[in-house]
Coordinates of N, CA and C and ligand atoms in Angstrom, one line a residue:
X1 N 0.8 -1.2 0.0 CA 0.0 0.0 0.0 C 0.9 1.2 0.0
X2 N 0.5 2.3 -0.7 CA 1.7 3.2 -0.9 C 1.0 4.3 0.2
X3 N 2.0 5.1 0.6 CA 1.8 6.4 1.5 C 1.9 7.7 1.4
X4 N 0.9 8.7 1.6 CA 0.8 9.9 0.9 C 1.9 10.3 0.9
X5 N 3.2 10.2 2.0 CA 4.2 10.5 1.9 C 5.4 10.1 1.9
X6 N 5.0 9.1 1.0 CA 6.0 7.9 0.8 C 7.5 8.6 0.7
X7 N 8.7 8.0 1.2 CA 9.8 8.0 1.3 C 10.8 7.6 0.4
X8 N 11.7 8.4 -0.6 CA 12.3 7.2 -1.7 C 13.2 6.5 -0.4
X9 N 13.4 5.3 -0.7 CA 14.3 4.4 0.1 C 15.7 4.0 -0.5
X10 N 16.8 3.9 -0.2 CA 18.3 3.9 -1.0 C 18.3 2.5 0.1
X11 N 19.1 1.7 -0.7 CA 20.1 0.2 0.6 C 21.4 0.6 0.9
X12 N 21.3 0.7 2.1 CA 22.4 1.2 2.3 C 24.2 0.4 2.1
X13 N 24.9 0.8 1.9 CA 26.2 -0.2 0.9 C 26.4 -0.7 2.3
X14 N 26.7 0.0 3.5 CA 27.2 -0.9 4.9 C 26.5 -2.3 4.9
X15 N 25.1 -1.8 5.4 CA 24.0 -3.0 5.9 C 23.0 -3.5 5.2
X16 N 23.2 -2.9 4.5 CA 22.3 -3.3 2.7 C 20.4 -3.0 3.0
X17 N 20.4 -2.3 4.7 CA 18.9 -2.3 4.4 C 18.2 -1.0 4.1
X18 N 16.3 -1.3 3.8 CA 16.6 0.2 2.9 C 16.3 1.3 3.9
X19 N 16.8 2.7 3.6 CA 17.1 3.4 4.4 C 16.4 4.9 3.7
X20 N 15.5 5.5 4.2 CA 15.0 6.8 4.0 C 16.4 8.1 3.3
X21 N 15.8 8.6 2.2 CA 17.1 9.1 1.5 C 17.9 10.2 2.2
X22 N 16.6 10.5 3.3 CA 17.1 11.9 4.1 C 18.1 11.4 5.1
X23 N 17.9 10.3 5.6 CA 19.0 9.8 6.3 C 20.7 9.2 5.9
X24 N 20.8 9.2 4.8 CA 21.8 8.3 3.8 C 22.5 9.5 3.6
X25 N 24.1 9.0 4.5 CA 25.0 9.8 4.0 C 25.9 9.5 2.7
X26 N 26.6 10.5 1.9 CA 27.5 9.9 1.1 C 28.9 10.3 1.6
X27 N 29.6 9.3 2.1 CA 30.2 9.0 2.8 C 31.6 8.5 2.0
X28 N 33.1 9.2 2.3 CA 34.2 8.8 1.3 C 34.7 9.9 0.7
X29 N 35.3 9.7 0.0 CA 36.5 10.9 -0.5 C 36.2 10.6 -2.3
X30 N 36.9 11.5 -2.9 CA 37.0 11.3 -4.5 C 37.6 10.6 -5.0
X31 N 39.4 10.3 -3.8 CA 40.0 9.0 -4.3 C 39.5 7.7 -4.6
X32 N 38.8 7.2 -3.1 CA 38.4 6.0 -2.4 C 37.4 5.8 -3.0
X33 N 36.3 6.6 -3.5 CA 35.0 6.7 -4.1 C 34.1 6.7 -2.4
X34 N 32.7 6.9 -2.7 CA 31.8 7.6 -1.9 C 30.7 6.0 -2.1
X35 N 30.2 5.7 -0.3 CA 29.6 4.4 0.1 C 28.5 5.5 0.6
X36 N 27.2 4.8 0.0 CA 25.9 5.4 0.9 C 25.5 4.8 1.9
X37 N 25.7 5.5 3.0 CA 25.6 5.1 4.2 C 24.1 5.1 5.1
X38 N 23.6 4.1 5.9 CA 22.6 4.7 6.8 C 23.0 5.2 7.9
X39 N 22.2 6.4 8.8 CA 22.7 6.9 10.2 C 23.9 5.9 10.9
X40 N 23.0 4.5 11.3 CA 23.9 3.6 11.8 C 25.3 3.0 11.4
X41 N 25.2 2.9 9.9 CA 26.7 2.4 10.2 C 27.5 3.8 9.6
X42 N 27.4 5.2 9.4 CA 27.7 6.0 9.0 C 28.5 6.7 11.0
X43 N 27.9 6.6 11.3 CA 28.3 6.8 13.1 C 29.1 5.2 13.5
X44 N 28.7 4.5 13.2 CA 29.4 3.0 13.7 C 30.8 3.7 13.2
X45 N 31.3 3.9 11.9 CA 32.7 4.2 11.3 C 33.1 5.2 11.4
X46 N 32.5 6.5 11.7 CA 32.6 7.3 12.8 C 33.4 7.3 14.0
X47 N 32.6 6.4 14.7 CA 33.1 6.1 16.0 C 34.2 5.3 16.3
X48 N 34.3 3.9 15.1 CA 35.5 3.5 14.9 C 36.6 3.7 14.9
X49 N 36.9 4.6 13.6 CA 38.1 5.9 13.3 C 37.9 6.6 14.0
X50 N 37.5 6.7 14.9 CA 37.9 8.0 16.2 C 38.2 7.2 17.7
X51 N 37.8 6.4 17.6 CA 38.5 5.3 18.7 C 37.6 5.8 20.0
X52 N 36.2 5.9 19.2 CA 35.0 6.5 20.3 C 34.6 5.3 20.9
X53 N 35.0 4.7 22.0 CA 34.3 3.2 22.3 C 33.3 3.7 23.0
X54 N 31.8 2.5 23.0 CA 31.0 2.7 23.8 C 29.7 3.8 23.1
X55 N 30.3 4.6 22.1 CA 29.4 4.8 21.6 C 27.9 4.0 20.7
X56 N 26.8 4.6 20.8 CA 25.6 3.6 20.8 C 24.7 4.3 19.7
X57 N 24.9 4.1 18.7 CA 23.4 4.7 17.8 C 22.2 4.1 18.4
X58 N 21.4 5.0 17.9 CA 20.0 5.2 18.7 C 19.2 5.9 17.7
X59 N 18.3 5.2 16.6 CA 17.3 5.6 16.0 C 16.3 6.2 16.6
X60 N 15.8 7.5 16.7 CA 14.2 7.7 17.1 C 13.1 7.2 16.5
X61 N 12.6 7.2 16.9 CA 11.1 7.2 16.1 C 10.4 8.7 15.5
X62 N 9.6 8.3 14.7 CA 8.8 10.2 14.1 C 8.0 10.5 15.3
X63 N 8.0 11.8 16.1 CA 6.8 12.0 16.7 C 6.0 13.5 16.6
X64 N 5.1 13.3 17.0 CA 3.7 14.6 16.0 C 3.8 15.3 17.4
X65 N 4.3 16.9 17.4 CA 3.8 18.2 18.1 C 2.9 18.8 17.8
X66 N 2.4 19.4 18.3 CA 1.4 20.7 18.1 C 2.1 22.1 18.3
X67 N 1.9 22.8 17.2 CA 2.3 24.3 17.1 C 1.2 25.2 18.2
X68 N 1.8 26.4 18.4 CA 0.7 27.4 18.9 C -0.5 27.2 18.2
X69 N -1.0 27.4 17.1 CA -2.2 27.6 16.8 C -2.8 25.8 16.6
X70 N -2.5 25.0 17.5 CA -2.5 23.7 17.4 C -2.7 22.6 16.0
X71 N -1.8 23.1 15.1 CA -1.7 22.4 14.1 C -0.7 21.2 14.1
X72 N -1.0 20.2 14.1 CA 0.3 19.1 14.4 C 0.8 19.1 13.2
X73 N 2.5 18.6 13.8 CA 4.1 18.5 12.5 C 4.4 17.1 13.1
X74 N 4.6 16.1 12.0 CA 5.4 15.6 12.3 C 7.0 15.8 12.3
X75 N 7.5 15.1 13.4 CA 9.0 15.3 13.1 C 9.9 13.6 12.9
X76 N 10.9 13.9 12.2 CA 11.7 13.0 11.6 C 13.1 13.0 12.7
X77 N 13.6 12.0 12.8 CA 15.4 12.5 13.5 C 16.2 12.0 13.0
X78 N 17.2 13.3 12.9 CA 18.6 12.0 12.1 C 19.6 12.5 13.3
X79 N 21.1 11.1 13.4 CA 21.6 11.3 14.4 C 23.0 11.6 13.4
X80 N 23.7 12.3 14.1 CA 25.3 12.2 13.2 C 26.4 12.7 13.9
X81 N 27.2 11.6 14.1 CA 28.6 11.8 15.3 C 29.2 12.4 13.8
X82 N 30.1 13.1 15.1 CA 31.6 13.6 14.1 C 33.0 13.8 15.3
X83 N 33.7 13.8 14.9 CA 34.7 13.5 16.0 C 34.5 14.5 17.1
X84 N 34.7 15.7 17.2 CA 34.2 16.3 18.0 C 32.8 16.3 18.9
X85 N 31.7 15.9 18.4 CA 30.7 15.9 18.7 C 29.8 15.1 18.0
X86 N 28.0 15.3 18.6 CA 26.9 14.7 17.9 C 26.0 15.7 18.0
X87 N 25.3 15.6 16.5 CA 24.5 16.4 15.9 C 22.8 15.6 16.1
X88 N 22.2 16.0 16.7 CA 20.9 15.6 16.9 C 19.8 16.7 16.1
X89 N 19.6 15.9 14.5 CA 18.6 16.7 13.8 C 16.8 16.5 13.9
X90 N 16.2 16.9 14.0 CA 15.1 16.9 14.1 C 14.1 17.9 13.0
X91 N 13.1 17.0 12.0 CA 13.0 18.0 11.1 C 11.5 17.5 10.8
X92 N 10.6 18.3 9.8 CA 9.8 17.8 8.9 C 10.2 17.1 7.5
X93 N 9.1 16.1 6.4 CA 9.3 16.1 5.6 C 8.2 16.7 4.6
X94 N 8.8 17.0 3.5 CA 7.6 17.4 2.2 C 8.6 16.6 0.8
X95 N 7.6 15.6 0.6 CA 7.9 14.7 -0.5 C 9.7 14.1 -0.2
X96 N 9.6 13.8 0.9 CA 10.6 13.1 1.2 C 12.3 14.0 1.9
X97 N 12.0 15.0 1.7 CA 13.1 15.9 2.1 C 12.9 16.8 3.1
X98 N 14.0 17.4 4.3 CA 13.5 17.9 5.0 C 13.3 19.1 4.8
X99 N 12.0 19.7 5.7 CA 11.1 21.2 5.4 C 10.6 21.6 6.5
X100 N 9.9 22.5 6.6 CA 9.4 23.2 7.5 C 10.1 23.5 9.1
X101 N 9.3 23.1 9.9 CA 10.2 23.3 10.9 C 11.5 22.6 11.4
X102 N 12.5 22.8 11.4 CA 14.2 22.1 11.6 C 14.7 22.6 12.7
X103 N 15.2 21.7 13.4 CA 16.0 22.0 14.9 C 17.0 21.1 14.9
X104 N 18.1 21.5 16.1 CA 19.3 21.1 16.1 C 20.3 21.3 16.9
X105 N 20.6 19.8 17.8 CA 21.4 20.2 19.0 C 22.5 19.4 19.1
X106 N 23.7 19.7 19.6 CA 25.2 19.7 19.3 C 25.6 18.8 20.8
X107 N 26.0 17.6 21.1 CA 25.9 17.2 21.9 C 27.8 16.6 21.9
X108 N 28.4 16.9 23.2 CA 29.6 15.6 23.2 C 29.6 14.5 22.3
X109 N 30.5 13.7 21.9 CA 30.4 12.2 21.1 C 29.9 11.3 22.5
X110 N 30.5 11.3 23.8 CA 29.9 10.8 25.0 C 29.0 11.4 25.3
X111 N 28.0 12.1 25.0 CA 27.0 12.6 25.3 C 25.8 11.0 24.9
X112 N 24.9 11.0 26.5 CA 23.6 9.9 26.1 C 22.8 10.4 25.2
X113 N 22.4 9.7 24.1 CA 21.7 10.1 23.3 C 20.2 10.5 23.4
X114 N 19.6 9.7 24.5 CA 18.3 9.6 25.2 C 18.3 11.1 25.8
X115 N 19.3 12.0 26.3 CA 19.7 13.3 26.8 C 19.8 14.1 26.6
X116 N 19.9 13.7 25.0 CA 20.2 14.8 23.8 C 19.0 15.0 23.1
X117 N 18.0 14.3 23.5 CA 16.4 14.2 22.5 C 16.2 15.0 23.3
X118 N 16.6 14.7 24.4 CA 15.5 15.6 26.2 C 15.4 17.3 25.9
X119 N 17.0 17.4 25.4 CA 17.0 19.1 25.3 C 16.8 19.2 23.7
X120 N 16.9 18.5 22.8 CA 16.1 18.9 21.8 C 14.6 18.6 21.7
X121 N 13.8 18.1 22.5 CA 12.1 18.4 22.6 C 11.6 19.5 23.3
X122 N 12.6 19.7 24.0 CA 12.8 21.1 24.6 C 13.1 22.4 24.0
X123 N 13.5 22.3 23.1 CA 14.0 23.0 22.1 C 13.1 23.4 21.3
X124 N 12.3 22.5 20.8 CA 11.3 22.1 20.0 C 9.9 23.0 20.5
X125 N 9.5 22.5 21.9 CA 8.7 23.1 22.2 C 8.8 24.2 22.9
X126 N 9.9 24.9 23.0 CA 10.0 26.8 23.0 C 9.4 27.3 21.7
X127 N 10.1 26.4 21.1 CA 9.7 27.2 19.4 C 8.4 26.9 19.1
X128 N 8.1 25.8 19.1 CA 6.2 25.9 18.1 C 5.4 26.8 19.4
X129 N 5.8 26.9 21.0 CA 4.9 27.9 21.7 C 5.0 29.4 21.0
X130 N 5.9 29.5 20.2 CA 5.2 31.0 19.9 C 5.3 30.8 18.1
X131 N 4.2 31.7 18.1 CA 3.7 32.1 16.7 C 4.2 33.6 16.5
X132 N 4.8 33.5 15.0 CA 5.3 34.8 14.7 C 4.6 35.7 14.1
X133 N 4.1 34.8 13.0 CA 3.4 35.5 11.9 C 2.0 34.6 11.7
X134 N 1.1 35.7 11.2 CA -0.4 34.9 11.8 C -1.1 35.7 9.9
X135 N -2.0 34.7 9.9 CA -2.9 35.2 8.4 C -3.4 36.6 8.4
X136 N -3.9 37.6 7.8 CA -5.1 38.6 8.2 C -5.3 38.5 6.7
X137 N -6.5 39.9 6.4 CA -6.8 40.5 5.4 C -6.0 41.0 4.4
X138 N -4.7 41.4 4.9 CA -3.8 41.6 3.9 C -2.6 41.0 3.5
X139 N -2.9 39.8 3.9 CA -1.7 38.6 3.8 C -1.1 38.2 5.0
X140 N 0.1 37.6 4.9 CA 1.3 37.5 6.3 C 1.3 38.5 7.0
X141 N 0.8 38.1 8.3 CA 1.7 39.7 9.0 C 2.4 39.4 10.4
X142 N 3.3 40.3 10.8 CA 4.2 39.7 12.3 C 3.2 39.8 13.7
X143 N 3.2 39.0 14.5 CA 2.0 39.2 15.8 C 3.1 40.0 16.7
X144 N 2.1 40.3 17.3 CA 2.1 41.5 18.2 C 3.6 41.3 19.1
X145 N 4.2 40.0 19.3 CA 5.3 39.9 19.7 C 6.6 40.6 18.8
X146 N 5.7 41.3 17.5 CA 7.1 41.8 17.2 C 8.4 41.7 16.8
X147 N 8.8 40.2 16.7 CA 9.9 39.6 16.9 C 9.6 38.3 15.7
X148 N 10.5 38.3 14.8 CA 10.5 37.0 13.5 C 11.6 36.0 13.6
X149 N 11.8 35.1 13.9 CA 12.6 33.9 13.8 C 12.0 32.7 13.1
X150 N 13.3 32.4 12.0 CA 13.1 31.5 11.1 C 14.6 30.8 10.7
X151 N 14.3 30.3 9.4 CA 15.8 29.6 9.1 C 15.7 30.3 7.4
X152 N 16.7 31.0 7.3 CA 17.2 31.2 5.7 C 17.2 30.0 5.0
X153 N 16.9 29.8 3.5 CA 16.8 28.9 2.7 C 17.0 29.2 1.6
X154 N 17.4 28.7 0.5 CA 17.6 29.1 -1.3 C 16.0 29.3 -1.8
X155 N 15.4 30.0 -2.6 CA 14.5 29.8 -3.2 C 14.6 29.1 -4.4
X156 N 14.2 27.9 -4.6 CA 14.4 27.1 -5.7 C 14.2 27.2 -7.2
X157 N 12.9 28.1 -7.0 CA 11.8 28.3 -7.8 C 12.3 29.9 -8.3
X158 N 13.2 30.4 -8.0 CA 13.5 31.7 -8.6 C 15.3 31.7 -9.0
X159 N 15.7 32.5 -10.4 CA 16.9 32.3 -10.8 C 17.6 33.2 -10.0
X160 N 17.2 33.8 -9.2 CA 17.7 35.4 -8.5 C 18.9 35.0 -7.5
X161 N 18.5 33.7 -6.9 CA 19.6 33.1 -5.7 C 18.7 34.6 -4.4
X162 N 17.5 34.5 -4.4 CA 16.8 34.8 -3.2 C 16.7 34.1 -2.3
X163 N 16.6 34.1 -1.0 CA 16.3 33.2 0.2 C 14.8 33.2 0.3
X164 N 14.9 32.3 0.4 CA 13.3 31.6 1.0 C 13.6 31.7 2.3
X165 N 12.4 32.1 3.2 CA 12.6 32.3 4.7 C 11.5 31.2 5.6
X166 N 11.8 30.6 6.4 CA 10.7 28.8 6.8 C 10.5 30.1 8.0
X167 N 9.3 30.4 8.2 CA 8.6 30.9 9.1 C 7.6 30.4 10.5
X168 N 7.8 29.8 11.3 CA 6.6 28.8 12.1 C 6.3 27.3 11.1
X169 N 7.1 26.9 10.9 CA 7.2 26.4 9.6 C 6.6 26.3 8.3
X170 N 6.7 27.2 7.8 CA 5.8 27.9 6.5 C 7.0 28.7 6.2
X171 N 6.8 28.1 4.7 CA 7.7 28.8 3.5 C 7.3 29.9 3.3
X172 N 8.1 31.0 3.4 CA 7.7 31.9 3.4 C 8.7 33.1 2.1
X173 N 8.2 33.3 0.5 CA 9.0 33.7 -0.1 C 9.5 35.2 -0.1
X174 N 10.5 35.9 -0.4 CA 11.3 36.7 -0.5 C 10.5 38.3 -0.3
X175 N 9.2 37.9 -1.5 CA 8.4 39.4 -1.7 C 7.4 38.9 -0.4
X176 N 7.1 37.7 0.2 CA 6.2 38.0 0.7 C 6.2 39.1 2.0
X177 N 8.1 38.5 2.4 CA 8.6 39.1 3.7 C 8.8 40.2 3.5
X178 N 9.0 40.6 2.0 CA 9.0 42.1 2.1 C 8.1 42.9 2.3
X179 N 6.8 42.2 1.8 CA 5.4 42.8 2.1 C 5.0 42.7 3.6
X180 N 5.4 41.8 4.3 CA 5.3 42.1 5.7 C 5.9 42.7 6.3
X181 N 7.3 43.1 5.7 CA 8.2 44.2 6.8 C 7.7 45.8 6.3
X182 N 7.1 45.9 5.3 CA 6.3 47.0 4.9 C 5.5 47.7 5.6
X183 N 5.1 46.7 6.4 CA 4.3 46.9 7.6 C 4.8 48.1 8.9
X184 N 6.2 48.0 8.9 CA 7.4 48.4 9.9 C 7.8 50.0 9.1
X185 N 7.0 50.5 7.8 CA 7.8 50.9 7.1 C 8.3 52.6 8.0
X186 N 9.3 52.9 8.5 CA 9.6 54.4 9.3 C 10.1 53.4 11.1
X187 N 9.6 52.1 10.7 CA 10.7 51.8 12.1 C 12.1 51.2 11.9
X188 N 12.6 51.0 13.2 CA 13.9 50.2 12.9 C 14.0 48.4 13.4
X189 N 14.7 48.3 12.8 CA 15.1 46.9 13.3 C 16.5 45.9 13.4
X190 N 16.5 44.8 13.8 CA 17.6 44.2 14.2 C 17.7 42.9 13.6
X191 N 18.7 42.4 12.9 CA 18.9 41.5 12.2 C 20.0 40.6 13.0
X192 N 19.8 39.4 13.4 CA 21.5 38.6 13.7 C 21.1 37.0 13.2
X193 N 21.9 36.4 13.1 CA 21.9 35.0 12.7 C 22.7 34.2 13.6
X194 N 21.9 33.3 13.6 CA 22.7 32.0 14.2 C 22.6 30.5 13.7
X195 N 23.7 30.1 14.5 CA 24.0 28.7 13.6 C 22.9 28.0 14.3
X196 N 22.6 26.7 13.6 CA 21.5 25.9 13.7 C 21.5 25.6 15.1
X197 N 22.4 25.0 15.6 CA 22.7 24.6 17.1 C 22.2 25.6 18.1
X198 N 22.0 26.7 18.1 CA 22.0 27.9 18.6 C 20.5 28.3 18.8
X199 N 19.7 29.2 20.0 CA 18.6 29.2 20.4 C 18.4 30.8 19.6
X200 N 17.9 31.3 18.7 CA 17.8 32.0 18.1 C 16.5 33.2 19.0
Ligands
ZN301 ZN1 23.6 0.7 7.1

């Protein structure tokens, strides 16, 4: 039976099983050639070559939040050691890739992974409690909090190399944000960025 949001699946070259494409690293250099990896054995050789013993992949499962205006997201997790550290992603999908709302927390390589979900559902749910930008009569506009956080993106759909802006998670394109800062037009404002790991 197929699923509205069916997943392409790749086998992975380690463990040969099939593995969601958002999770499949390519893995390797240009010499050696590049092995598509799943999370698991992509962190197993990871941790290997880094002489991380004791380290433990740990698949989540997908689980469904509710935003401020109680709309449920599913979220997806992908896990990814690197010598320094572990990346604990948490995302949506749309036709298989990730979208909408994206979070991300930076843990020790000995960091418990069960510890690392804890402060990323934490994470998670600061962010869907507030709403930034809400419908009206004249399109998008910022709520009364005044304050917009989102994640910069390529706009795909335009040759310009504009950013697409993920808003509450909603695509939000280039003129639309413009037409909502129009709103501000004779105030001032404050722009900073931060890296994904980071509580914005
Ligand atoms: Zn594998």
């Amino acid at each position: 039976m197929s699923q509205p949001n069916e997943v392409q699946q790749i086998s992975c070259d380690g463990c040969g099983e099939p593995t969601p494409a958002h999770d499949v690293v390519n893995y390797g250099s240009v010499e050696d050639g590049y092995r598509r990896l799943c999370g698991r054995c992509f962190n197993t050789d990871v941790a290997e070559r880094a002489g991380l013993e004791g380290f433990e992949h740990v698949q989540f499962e997908p689980i469904v939040m509710g935003d401020a205006s109680g709309r449920p997201h599913e979220f997806h997790f992908r896990t990814h050691l690197f010598v320094s550290g572990v990346a604990l992603d948490a995302f949506e999908l749309r036709e298989g890739h990730p979208a909408g709302y994206q979070f991300q927390v930076i843990g020790k390589p000995e960091e418990d992974l069960l510890g690392l979900l804890g402060r990323l559902i934490e994470k998670m749910r600061r962010s869907l409690a507030i709403r930034h930008v809400e419908d009206s009569r004249l399109g998008l506009q910022v709520t009364d909090g005044l304050v917009v956080r989102g994640k910069v993106e390529c706009d795909l759909q335009n040759d310009d190399r504009l950013p697409l802006v993920v808003i509450d998670g909603r695509e939000v394109s280039w003129a639309e944000f413009g037409r909502m800062v129009m709103t501000f037009e004779g105030w001032q404002f404050k722009l900073q960025f931060h890296d994904m790991s980071e509580e914005p």
